[in-house]
mmCIF file with all atom_site columns, C-alpha atoms in Angstrom:
data_model
loop_
_atom_site.group_PDB
_atom_site.id
_atom_site.type_symbol
_atom_site.label_atom_id
_atom_site.label_alt_id
_atom_site.label_comp_id
_atom_site.label_asym_id
_atom_site.label_entity_id
_atom_site.label_seq_id
_atom_site.pdbx_PDB_ins_code
_atom_site.Cartn_x
_atom_site.Cartn_y
_atom_site.Cartn_z
_atom_site.occupancy
_atom_site.B_iso_or_equiv
_atom_site.pdbx_formal_charge
_atom_site.auth_seq_id
_atom_site.auth_comp_id
_atom_site.auth_asym_id
_atom_site.auth_atom_id
_atom_site.pdbx_PDB_model_num
ATOM 1   C CA . UNK A 1 1   ? 12.141 11.316  39.435 1.00 0.00 ? 1264 UNK A CA 1
ATOM 2   C CA . UNK A 1 2   ? 10.447 13.731  37.042 1.00 0.00 ? 1265 UNK A CA 1
ATOM 3   C CA . UNK A 1 3   ? 8.074  16.308  38.465 1.00 0.00 ? 1266 UNK A CA 1
ATOM 4   C CA . UNK A 1 4   ? 5.488  18.530  36.834 1.00 0.00 ? 1267 UNK A CA 1
ATOM 5   C CA . UNK A 1 5   ? 4.412  18.255  33.216 1.00 0.00 ? 1268 UNK A CA 1
ATOM 6   C CA . UNK A 1 6   ? 5.814  15.430  31.088 1.00 0.00 ? 1269 UNK A CA 1
ATOM 7   C CA . UNK A 1 7   ? 5.591  15.246  27.278 1.00 0.00 ? 1270 UNK A CA 1
ATOM 8   C CA . UNK A 1 8   ? 5.077  11.797  25.809 1.00 0.00 ? 1271 UNK A CA 1
ATOM 9   C CA . UNK A 1 9   ? 7.151  10.269  23.007 1.00 0.00 ? 1272 UNK A CA 1
ATOM 10  C CA . UNK A 1 10  ? 7.356  6.932   21.218 1.00 0.00 ? 1273 UNK A CA 1
ATOM 11  C CA . UNK A 1 11  ? 10.459 5.378   19.675 1.00 0.00 ? 1274 UNK A CA 1
ATOM 12  C CA . UNK A 1 12  ? 9.551  4.130   16.179 1.00 0.00 ? 1275 UNK A CA 1
ATOM 13  C CA . UNK A 1 13  ? 12.142 1.636   14.904 1.00 0.00 ? 1276 UNK A CA 1
ATOM 14  C CA . UNK A 1 14  ? 13.164 1.898   11.247 1.00 0.00 ? 1277 UNK A CA 1
ATOM 15  C CA . UNK A 1 15  ? 13.431 -1.688  10.010 1.00 0.00 ? 1278 UNK A CA 1
ATOM 16  C CA . UNK A 1 16  ? 12.971 -3.653  6.816  1.00 0.00 ? 1279 UNK A CA 1
ATOM 17  C CA . UNK A 1 17  ? 9.646  -4.854  5.395  1.00 0.00 ? 1280 UNK A CA 1
ATOM 18  C CA . UNK A 1 18  ? 7.435  -2.726  7.659  1.00 0.00 ? 1281 UNK A CA 1
ATOM 19  C CA . UNK A 1 19  ? 4.532  -0.644  6.347  1.00 0.00 ? 1282 UNK A CA 1
ATOM 20  C CA . UNK A 1 20  ? 4.285  2.761   8.012  1.00 0.00 ? 1283 UNK A CA 1
ATOM 21  C CA . UNK A 1 21  ? 0.861  4.371   7.461  1.00 0.00 ? 1284 UNK A CA 1
ATOM 22  C CA . UNK A 1 22  ? -0.549 7.646   8.793  1.00 0.00 ? 1285 UNK A CA 1
ATOM 23  C CA . UNK A 1 23  ? -4.258 8.387   9.000  1.00 0.00 ? 1286 UNK A CA 1
ATOM 24  C CA . UNK A 1 24  ? -6.402 10.511  11.329 1.00 0.00 ? 1287 UNK A CA 1
ATOM 25  C CA . UNK A 1 25  ? -3.545 11.417  13.695 1.00 0.00 ? 1288 UNK A CA 1
ATOM 26  C CA . UNK A 1 26  ? -2.497 7.754   14.003 1.00 0.00 ? 1289 UNK A CA 1
ATOM 27  C CA . UNK A 1 27  ? 0.776  6.233   12.810 1.00 0.00 ? 1290 UNK A CA 1
ATOM 28  C CA . UNK A 1 28  ? 0.389  2.499   12.160 1.00 0.00 ? 1291 UNK A CA 1
ATOM 29  C CA . UNK A 1 29  ? 3.207  -0.040  11.882 1.00 0.00 ? 1292 UNK A CA 1
ATOM 30  C CA . UNK A 1 30  ? 2.248  -3.325  10.276 1.00 0.00 ? 1293 UNK A CA 1
ATOM 31  C CA . UNK A 1 31  ? 4.092  -6.419  9.179  1.00 0.00 ? 1294 UNK A CA 1
ATOM 32  C CA . UNK A 1 32  ? 3.081  -10.041 9.765  1.00 0.00 ? 1295 UNK A CA 1
ATOM 33  C CA . UNK A 1 33  ? 0.955  -9.542  12.866 1.00 0.00 ? 1296 UNK A CA 1
ATOM 34  C CA . UNK A 1 34  ? -1.703 -7.221  14.267 1.00 0.00 ? 1297 UNK A CA 1
ATOM 35  C CA . UNK A 1 35  ? -0.764 -3.577  13.683 1.00 0.00 ? 1298 UNK A CA 1
ATOM 36  C CA . UNK A 1 36  ? 0.842  -1.270  16.232 1.00 0.00 ? 1299 UNK A CA 1
ATOM 37  C CA . UNK A 1 37  ? -1.026 2.045   16.521 1.00 0.00 ? 1300 UNK A CA 1
ATOM 38  C CA . UNK A 1 38  ? 0.569  5.257   17.766 1.00 0.00 ? 1301 UNK A CA 1
ATOM 39  C CA . UNK A 1 39  ? -1.642 8.294   18.410 1.00 0.00 ? 1302 UNK A CA 1
ATOM 40  C CA . UNK A 1 40  ? 0.134  11.529  17.487 1.00 0.00 ? 1303 UNK A CA 1
ATOM 41  C CA . UNK A 1 41  ? -0.220 14.100  20.282 1.00 0.00 ? 1304 UNK A CA 1
ATOM 42  C CA . UNK A 1 42  ? 1.357  17.102  18.563 1.00 0.00 ? 1305 UNK A CA 1
ATOM 43  C CA . UNK A 1 43  ? 4.184  18.128  16.285 1.00 0.00 ? 1306 UNK A CA 1
ATOM 44  C CA . UNK A 1 44  ? 6.895  18.473  18.934 1.00 0.00 ? 1307 UNK A CA 1
ATOM 45  C CA . UNK A 1 45  ? 8.809  15.560  17.414 1.00 0.00 ? 1308 UNK A CA 1
ATOM 46  C CA . UNK A 1 46  ? 12.435 15.258  18.533 1.00 0.00 ? 1309 UNK A CA 1
ATOM 47  C CA . UNK A 1 47  ? 13.410 13.621  15.235 1.00 0.00 ? 1310 UNK A CA 1
ATOM 48  C CA . UNK A 1 48  ? 13.070 16.270  12.518 1.00 0.00 ? 1311 UNK A CA 1
ATOM 49  C CA . UNK A 1 49  ? 12.542 15.556  8.811  1.00 0.00 ? 1312 UNK A CA 1
ATOM 50  C CA . UNK A 1 50  ? 12.066 18.680  6.708  1.00 0.00 ? 1313 UNK A CA 1
ATOM 51  C CA . UNK A 1 51  ? 12.194 19.645  3.053  1.00 0.00 ? 1314 UNK A CA 1
ATOM 52  C CA . UNK A 1 52  ? 15.199 21.835  2.360  1.00 0.00 ? 1315 UNK A CA 1
ATOM 53  C CA . UNK A 1 53  ? 13.994 25.251  1.148  1.00 0.00 ? 1316 UNK A CA 1
ATOM 54  C CA . UNK A 1 54  ? 17.443 26.291  -0.034 1.00 0.00 ? 1317 UNK A CA 1
ATOM 55  C CA . UNK A 1 55  ? 17.445 26.778  -3.843 1.00 0.00 ? 1318 UNK A CA 1
ATOM 56  C CA . UNK A 1 56  ? 20.628 24.770  -4.333 1.00 0.00 ? 1319 UNK A CA 1
ATOM 57  C CA . UNK A 1 57  ? 19.267 21.824  -2.336 1.00 0.00 ? 1320 UNK A CA 1
ATOM 58  C CA . UNK A 1 58  ? 15.661 21.990  -3.472 1.00 0.00 ? 1321 UNK A CA 1
ATOM 59  C CA . UNK A 1 59  ? 13.850 18.637  -3.456 1.00 0.00 ? 1322 UNK A CA 1
ATOM 60  C CA . UNK A 1 60  ? 16.207 17.390  -0.748 1.00 0.00 ? 1323 UNK A CA 1
ATOM 61  C CA . UNK A 1 61  ? 15.361 16.625  2.881  1.00 0.00 ? 1324 UNK A CA 1
ATOM 62  C CA . UNK A 1 62  ? 17.183 17.353  6.116  1.00 0.00 ? 1325 UNK A CA 1
ATOM 63  C CA . UNK A 1 63  ? 17.068 14.646  8.795  1.00 0.00 ? 1326 UNK A CA 1
ATOM 64  C CA . UNK A 1 64  ? 18.049 15.404  12.389 1.00 0.00 ? 1327 UNK A CA 1
ATOM 65  C CA . UNK A 1 65  ? 18.037 13.489  15.661 1.00 0.00 ? 1328 UNK A CA 1
ATOM 66  C CA . UNK A 1 66  ? 17.727 9.871   14.547 1.00 0.00 ? 1329 UNK A CA 1
ATOM 67  C CA . UNK A 1 67  ? 17.799 8.019   17.888 1.00 0.00 ? 1330 UNK A CA 1
ATOM 68  C CA . UNK A 1 68  ? 20.221 5.119   18.356 1.00 0.00 ? 1331 UNK A CA 1
ATOM 69  C CA . UNK A 1 69  ? 19.148 2.750   21.154 1.00 0.00 ? 1332 UNK A CA 1
ATOM 70  C CA . UNK A 1 70  ? 22.199 0.804   22.253 1.00 0.00 ? 1333 UNK A CA 1
ATOM 71  C CA . UNK A 1 71  ? 21.984 -2.491  24.114 1.00 0.00 ? 1334 UNK A CA 1
ATOM 72  C CA . UNK A 1 72  ? 18.883 -3.485  22.146 1.00 0.00 ? 1335 UNK A CA 1
ATOM 73  C CA . UNK A 1 73  ? 18.117 -5.666  19.129 1.00 0.00 ? 1336 UNK A CA 1
ATOM 74  C CA . UNK A 1 74  ? 14.761 -5.947  17.386 1.00 0.00 ? 1337 UNK A CA 1
ATOM 75  C CA . UNK A 1 75  ? 12.635 -8.978  16.706 1.00 0.00 ? 1338 UNK A CA 1
ATOM 76  C CA . UNK A 1 76  ? 11.896 -8.385  13.023 1.00 0.00 ? 1339 UNK A CA 1
ATOM 77  C CA . UNK A 1 77  ? 8.676  -10.406 13.183 1.00 0.00 ? 1340 UNK A CA 1
ATOM 78  C CA . UNK A 1 78  ? 7.022  -8.843  16.237 1.00 0.00 ? 1341 UNK A CA 1
ATOM 79  C CA . UNK A 1 79  ? 8.792  -5.427  15.951 1.00 0.00 ? 1342 UNK A CA 1
ATOM 80  C CA . UNK A 1 80  ? 9.467  -5.660  19.689 1.00 0.00 ? 1343 UNK A CA 1
ATOM 81  C CA . UNK A 1 81  ? 12.773 -4.509  21.153 1.00 0.00 ? 1344 UNK A CA 1
ATOM 82  C CA . UNK A 1 82  ? 14.833 -7.081  23.062 1.00 0.00 ? 1345 UNK A CA 1
ATOM 83  C CA . UNK A 1 83  ? 17.256 -5.848  25.711 1.00 0.00 ? 1346 UNK A CA 1
ATOM 84  C CA . UNK A 1 84  ? 20.501 -7.736  25.035 1.00 0.00 ? 1347 UNK A CA 1
ATOM 85  C CA . UNK A 1 85  ? 22.820 -5.716  27.342 1.00 0.00 ? 1348 UNK A CA 1
ATOM 86  C CA . UNK A 1 86  ? 25.422 -5.898  24.552 1.00 0.00 ? 1349 UNK A CA 1
ATOM 87  C CA . UNK A 1 87  ? 26.669 -2.338  23.894 1.00 0.00 ? 1350 UNK A CA 1
ATOM 88  C CA . UNK A 1 88  ? 27.465 -3.348  20.299 1.00 0.00 ? 1351 UNK A CA 1
ATOM 89  C CA . UNK A 1 89  ? 23.786 -4.073  19.568 1.00 0.00 ? 1352 UNK A CA 1
ATOM 90  C CA . UNK A 1 90  ? 21.601 -1.136  18.537 1.00 0.00 ? 1353 UNK A CA 1
ATOM 91  C CA . UNK A 1 91  ? 18.379 -0.167  16.809 1.00 0.00 ? 1354 UNK A CA 1
ATOM 92  C CA . UNK A 1 92  ? 17.852 3.174   15.045 1.00 0.00 ? 1355 UNK A CA 1
ATOM 93  C CA . UNK A 1 93  ? 14.571 5.019   14.714 1.00 0.00 ? 1356 UNK A CA 1
ATOM 94  C CA . UNK A 1 94  ? 12.593 8.225   15.051 1.00 0.00 ? 1357 UNK A CA 1
ATOM 95  C CA . UNK A 1 95  ? 11.337 9.803   18.263 1.00 0.00 ? 1358 UNK A CA 1
ATOM 96  C CA . UNK A 1 96  ? 7.858  11.228  17.801 1.00 0.00 ? 1359 UNK A CA 1
ATOM 97  C CA . UNK A 1 97  ? 5.423  13.106  20.033 1.00 0.00 ? 1360 UNK A CA 1
ATOM 98  C CA . UNK A 1 98  ? 2.772  10.424  20.631 1.00 0.00 ? 1361 UNK A CA 1
ATOM 99  C CA . UNK A 1 99  ? 1.410  7.591   22.737 1.00 0.00 ? 1362 UNK A CA 1
ATOM 100 C CA . UNK A 1 100 ? 0.955  3.880   22.101 1.00 0.00 ? 1363 UNK A CA 1
ATOM 101 C CA . UNK A 1 101 ? -2.729 3.042   21.559 1.00 0.00 ? 1364 UNK A CA 1
ATOM 102 C CA . UNK A 1 102 ? -2.580 -0.566  20.362 1.00 0.00 ? 1365 UNK A CA 1
ATOM 103 C CA . UNK A 1 103 ? 0.034  -3.298  20.574 1.00 0.00 ? 1366 UNK A CA 1
ATOM 104 C CA . UNK A 1 104 ? 0.053  -6.748  19.022 1.00 0.00 ? 1367 UNK A CA 1
ATOM 105 C CA . UNK A 1 105 ? -0.141 -9.717  21.366 1.00 0.00 ? 1368 UNK A CA 1
ATOM 106 C CA . UNK A 1 106 ? 3.213  -10.552 22.898 1.00 0.00 ? 1369 UNK A CA 1
ATOM 107 C CA . UNK A 1 107 ? 4.380  -6.928  22.998 1.00 0.00 ? 1370 UNK A CA 1
ATOM 108 C CA . UNK A 1 108 ? 4.531  -4.570  25.941 1.00 0.00 ? 1371 UNK A CA 1
ATOM 109 C CA . UNK A 1 109 ? 5.404  -0.953  26.664 1.00 0.00 ? 1372 UNK A CA 1
ATOM 110 C CA . UNK A 1 110 ? 8.484  0.170   28.557 1.00 0.00 ? 1373 UNK A CA 1
ATOM 111 C CA . UNK A 1 111 ? 8.536  3.754   29.828 1.00 0.00 ? 1374 UNK A CA 1
ATOM 112 C CA . UNK A 1 112 ? 11.630 5.817   30.592 1.00 0.00 ? 1375 UNK A CA 1
ATOM 113 C CA . UNK A 1 113 ? 11.439 9.403   31.879 1.00 0.00 ? 1376 UNK A CA 1
ATOM 114 C CA . UNK A 1 114 ? 14.229 11.877  31.135 1.00 0.00 ? 1377 UNK A CA 1
ATOM 115 C CA . UNK A 1 115 ? 14.814 15.328  32.586 1.00 0.00 ? 1378 UNK A CA 1
ATOM 116 C CA . UNK A 1 116 ? 14.472 17.922  29.815 1.00 0.00 ? 1379 UNK A CA 1
ATOM 117 C CA . UNK A 1 117 ? 17.975 19.172  30.672 1.00 0.00 ? 1380 UNK A CA 1
ATOM 118 C CA . UNK A 1 118 ? 19.528 15.747  30.070 1.00 0.00 ? 1381 UNK A CA 1
ATOM 119 C CA . UNK A 1 119 ? 17.720 14.468  26.941 1.00 0.00 ? 1382 UNK A CA 1
ATOM 120 C CA . UNK A 1 120 ? 20.398 15.604  24.494 1.00 0.00 ? 1383 UNK A CA 1
ATOM 121 C CA . UNK A 1 121 ? 23.194 14.443  26.830 1.00 0.00 ? 1384 UNK A CA 1
ATOM 122 C CA . UNK A 1 122 ? 21.854 11.024  27.799 1.00 0.00 ? 1385 UNK A CA 1
ATOM 123 C CA . UNK A 1 123 ? 20.461 9.887   24.439 1.00 0.00 ? 1386 UNK A CA 1
ATOM 124 C CA . UNK A 1 124 ? 22.595 9.070   21.412 1.00 0.00 ? 1387 UNK A CA 1
ATOM 125 C CA . UNK A 1 125 ? 21.345 10.992  18.368 1.00 0.00 ? 1388 UNK A CA 1
ATOM 126 C CA . UNK A 1 126 ? 22.680 10.895  14.805 1.00 0.00 ? 1389 UNK A CA 1
ATOM 127 C CA . UNK A 1 127 ? 22.780 14.239  12.967 1.00 0.00 ? 1390 UNK A CA 1
ATOM 128 C CA . UNK A 1 128 ? 22.153 15.944  16.283 1.00 0.00 ? 1391 UNK A CA 1
ATOM 129 C CA . UNK A 1 129 ? 20.439 19.316  16.302 1.00 0.00 ? 1392 UNK A CA 1
ATOM 130 C CA . UNK A 1 130 ? 19.132 21.482  19.116 1.00 0.00 ? 1393 UNK A CA 1
ATOM 131 C CA . UNK A 1 131 ? 15.677 20.705  20.500 1.00 0.00 ? 1394 UNK A CA 1
ATOM 132 C CA . UNK A 1 132 ? 13.814 23.196  22.677 1.00 0.00 ? 1395 UNK A CA 1
ATOM 133 C CA . UNK A 1 133 ? 12.036 21.048  25.275 1.00 0.00 ? 1396 UNK A CA 1
ATOM 134 C CA . UNK A 1 134 ? 9.510  22.728  27.564 1.00 0.00 ? 1397 UNK A CA 1
ATOM 135 C CA . UNK A 1 135 ? 8.998  19.721  29.861 1.00 0.00 ? 1398 UNK A CA 1
ATOM 136 C CA . UNK A 1 136 ? 10.598 16.481  30.956 1.00 0.00 ? 1399 UNK A CA 1
ATOM 137 C CA . UNK A 1 137 ? 9.881  13.671  28.497 1.00 0.00 ? 1400 UNK A CA 1
ATOM 138 C CA . UNK A 1 138 ? 8.596  10.119  28.760 1.00 0.00 ? 1401 UNK A CA 1
ATOM 139 C CA . UNK A 1 139 ? 9.821  7.763   26.042 1.00 0.00 ? 1402 UNK A CA 1
ATOM 140 C CA . UNK A 1 140 ? 7.726  4.671   25.333 1.00 0.00 ? 1403 UNK A CA 1
ATOM 141 C CA . UNK A 1 141 ? 9.564  1.675   23.897 1.00 0.00 ? 1404 UNK A CA 1
ATOM 142 C CA . UNK A 1 142 ? 7.736  -1.231  22.242 1.00 0.00 ? 1405 UNK A CA 1
ATOM 143 C CA . UNK A 1 143 ? 9.314  -4.325  23.768 1.00 0.00 ? 1406 UNK A CA 1
ATOM 144 C CA . UNK A 1 144 ? 8.925  -8.071  23.497 1.00 0.00 ? 1407 UNK A CA 1
ATOM 145 C CA . UNK A 1 145 ? 6.824  -9.351  26.384 1.00 0.00 ? 1408 UNK A CA 1
ATOM 146 C CA . UNK A 1 146 ? 8.835  -12.188 27.849 1.00 0.00 ? 1409 UNK A CA 1
ATOM 147 C CA . UNK A 1 147 ? 6.566  -14.166 30.153 1.00 0.00 ? 1410 UNK A CA 1
ATOM 148 C CA . UNK A 1 148 ? 9.298  -16.601 31.065 1.00 0.00 ? 1411 UNK A CA 1
ATOM 149 C CA . UNK A 1 149 ? 13.054 -16.229 30.784 1.00 0.00 ? 1412 UNK A CA 1
ATOM 150 C CA . UNK A 1 150 ? 14.237 -16.830 27.221 1.00 0.00 ? 1413 UNK A CA 1
ATOM 151 C CA . UNK A 1 151 ? 17.915 -16.997 26.305 1.00 0.00 ? 1414 UNK A CA 1
ATOM 152 C CA . UNK A 1 152 ? 19.207 -13.984 24.374 1.00 0.00 ? 1415 UNK A CA 1
ATOM 153 C CA . UNK A 1 153 ? 20.216 -15.369 21.004 1.00 0.00 ? 1416 UNK A CA 1
ATOM 154 C CA . UNK A 1 154 ? 22.787 -14.340 18.404 1.00 0.00 ? 1417 UNK A CA 1
ATOM 155 C CA . UNK A 1 155 ? 22.061 -10.960 16.845 1.00 0.00 ? 1418 UNK A CA 1
ATOM 156 C CA . UNK A 1 156 ? 22.370 -10.184 13.140 1.00 0.00 ? 1419 UNK A CA 1
ATOM 157 C CA . UNK A 1 157 ? 23.486 -6.953  11.490 1.00 0.00 ? 1420 UNK A CA 1
ATOM 158 C CA . UNK A 1 158 ? 20.983 -5.507  9.012  1.00 0.00 ? 1421 UNK A CA 1
ATOM 159 C CA . UNK A 1 159 ? 21.043 -2.538  6.652  1.00 0.00 ? 1422 UNK A CA 1
ATOM 160 C CA . UNK A 1 160 ? 17.805 -0.689  5.946  1.00 0.00 ? 1423 UNK A CA 1
ATOM 161 C CA . UNK A 1 161 ? 16.602 -1.348  2.404  1.00 0.00 ? 1424 UNK A CA 1
ATOM 162 C CA . UNK A 1 162 ? 13.432 0.559   1.523  1.00 0.00 ? 1425 UNK A CA 1
ATOM 163 C CA . UNK A 1 163 ? 12.544 -1.110  -1.767 1.00 0.00 ? 1426 UNK A CA 1
ATOM 164 C CA . UNK A 1 164 ? 9.185  0.648   -2.146 1.00 0.00 ? 1427 UNK A CA 1
ATOM 165 C CA . UNK A 1 165 ? 8.637  4.234   -0.984 1.00 0.00 ? 1428 UNK A CA 1
ATOM 166 C CA . UNK A 1 166 ? 4.936  3.448   -0.360 1.00 0.00 ? 1429 UNK A CA 1
ATOM 167 C CA . UNK A 1 167 ? 6.117  1.515   2.713  1.00 0.00 ? 1430 UNK A CA 1
ATOM 168 C CA . UNK A 1 168 ? 7.225  4.730   4.420  1.00 0.00 ? 1431 UNK A CA 1
ATOM 169 C CA . UNK A 1 169 ? 4.252  6.798   3.266  1.00 0.00 ? 1432 UNK A CA 1
ATOM 170 C CA . UNK A 1 170 ? 3.139  7.165   6.889  1.00 0.00 ? 1433 UNK A CA 1
ATOM 171 C CA . UNK A 1 171 ? 6.440  8.816   7.798  1.00 0.00 ? 1434 UNK A CA 1
ATOM 172 C CA . UNK A 1 172 ? 6.340  11.188  4.818  1.00 0.00 ? 1435 UNK A CA 1
ATOM 173 C CA . UNK A 1 173 ? 2.703  12.073  5.606  1.00 0.00 ? 1436 UNK A CA 1
ATOM 174 C CA . UNK A 1 174 ? 3.498  12.606  9.296  1.00 0.00 ? 1437 UNK A CA 1
ATOM 175 C CA . UNK A 1 175 ? 6.292  15.037  8.400  1.00 0.00 ? 1438 UNK A CA 1
ATOM 176 C CA . UNK A 1 176 ? 4.303  16.621  5.548  1.00 0.00 ? 1439 UNK A CA 1
ATOM 177 C CA . UNK A 1 177 ? 6.794  15.636  2.824  1.00 0.00 ? 1440 UNK A CA 1
ATOM 178 C CA . UNK A 1 178 ? 4.860  15.301  -0.445 1.00 0.00 ? 1441 UNK A CA 1
ATOM 179 C CA . UNK A 1 179 ? 7.318  16.319  -3.144 1.00 0.00 ? 1442 UNK A CA 1
ATOM 180 C CA . UNK A 1 180 ? 8.236  13.142  -5.041 1.00 0.00 ? 1443 UNK A CA 1
ATOM 181 C CA . UNK A 1 181 ? 11.908 14.077  -5.432 1.00 0.00 ? 1444 UNK A CA 1
ATOM 182 C CA . UNK A 1 182 ? 12.141 14.897  -1.715 1.00 0.00 ? 1445 UNK A CA 1
ATOM 183 C CA . UNK A 1 183 ? 10.592 11.511  -0.838 1.00 0.00 ? 1446 UNK A CA 1
ATOM 184 C CA . UNK A 1 184 ? 13.133 9.775   -3.087 1.00 0.00 ? 1447 UNK A CA 1
ATOM 185 C CA . UNK A 1 185 ? 15.890 11.708  -1.328 1.00 0.00 ? 1448 UNK A CA 1
ATOM 186 C CA . UNK A 1 186 ? 14.510 10.648  2.070  1.00 0.00 ? 1449 UNK A CA 1
ATOM 187 C CA . UNK A 1 187 ? 14.501 6.983   1.008  1.00 0.00 ? 1450 UNK A CA 1
ATOM 188 C CA . UNK A 1 188 ? 18.080 7.323   -0.212 1.00 0.00 ? 1451 UNK A CA 1
ATOM 189 C CA . UNK A 1 189 ? 19.258 8.980   3.007  1.00 0.00 ? 1452 UNK A CA 1
ATOM 190 C CA . UNK A 1 190 ? 17.482 6.520   5.316  1.00 0.00 ? 1453 UNK A CA 1
ATOM 191 C CA . UNK A 1 191 ? 18.921 3.575   3.388  1.00 0.00 ? 1454 UNK A CA 1
ATOM 192 C CA . UNK A 1 192 ? 22.334 5.165   3.754  1.00 0.00 ? 1455 UNK A CA 1
ATOM 193 C CA . UNK A 1 193 ? 22.316 6.008   7.474  1.00 0.00 ? 1456 UNK A CA 1
ATOM 194 C CA . UNK A 1 194 ? 20.030 3.418   9.089  1.00 0.00 ? 1457 UNK A CA 1
ATOM 195 C CA . UNK A 1 195 ? 21.200 -0.033  10.125 1.00 0.00 ? 1458 UNK A CA 1
ATOM 196 C CA . UNK A 1 196 ? 20.344 -2.166  13.122 1.00 0.00 ? 1459 UNK A CA 1
ATOM 197 C CA . UNK A 1 197 ? 20.679 -5.526  14.855 1.00 0.00 ? 1460 UNK A CA 1
ATOM 198 C CA . UNK A 1 198 ? 17.916 -8.121  14.764 1.00 0.00 ? 1461 UNK A CA 1
ATOM 199 C CA . UNK A 1 199 ? 17.366 -11.179 16.905 1.00 0.00 ? 1462 UNK A CA 1
#
């Protein structure tokens, strides 16, 4: 059980056909239903996306600590995570310093608290880089609210295909990436490294 101060984080899944918008310290995910609103609490994001300042790699971005949640698939309509218990299922996304302010109907919040000493050991990160955590962390997952037992169905493998960079404008604004070439590079890299299972 965690004691003392706890920093709050939200797992933001990276999936197809979602609009990510950022305005007035709020990241909004919208698709077919009511939007999901995440209030940003600070810039202590565990997932890092930065413009590369190196001359040779100018207009490129560096991405570190993309979180892979195993044993989960995502409902692509509701954007809620479904716990399948299958270790082959996974969803990839970013871990940001924030709290869930609004969820669409049918979604709920699952909270998991990690000791600051175990975050980098217990969680599976792609492109792992060191994170200096001052406190234990609470991760909020957006999950499907199952009011009665539903059978876990077949999952489907998906590759991320960002066909319009405006869709991820909220992510580029959140990480202060405004150079057009750098945004194009981010789209290219996310399309290359992000895939997931849907249900």
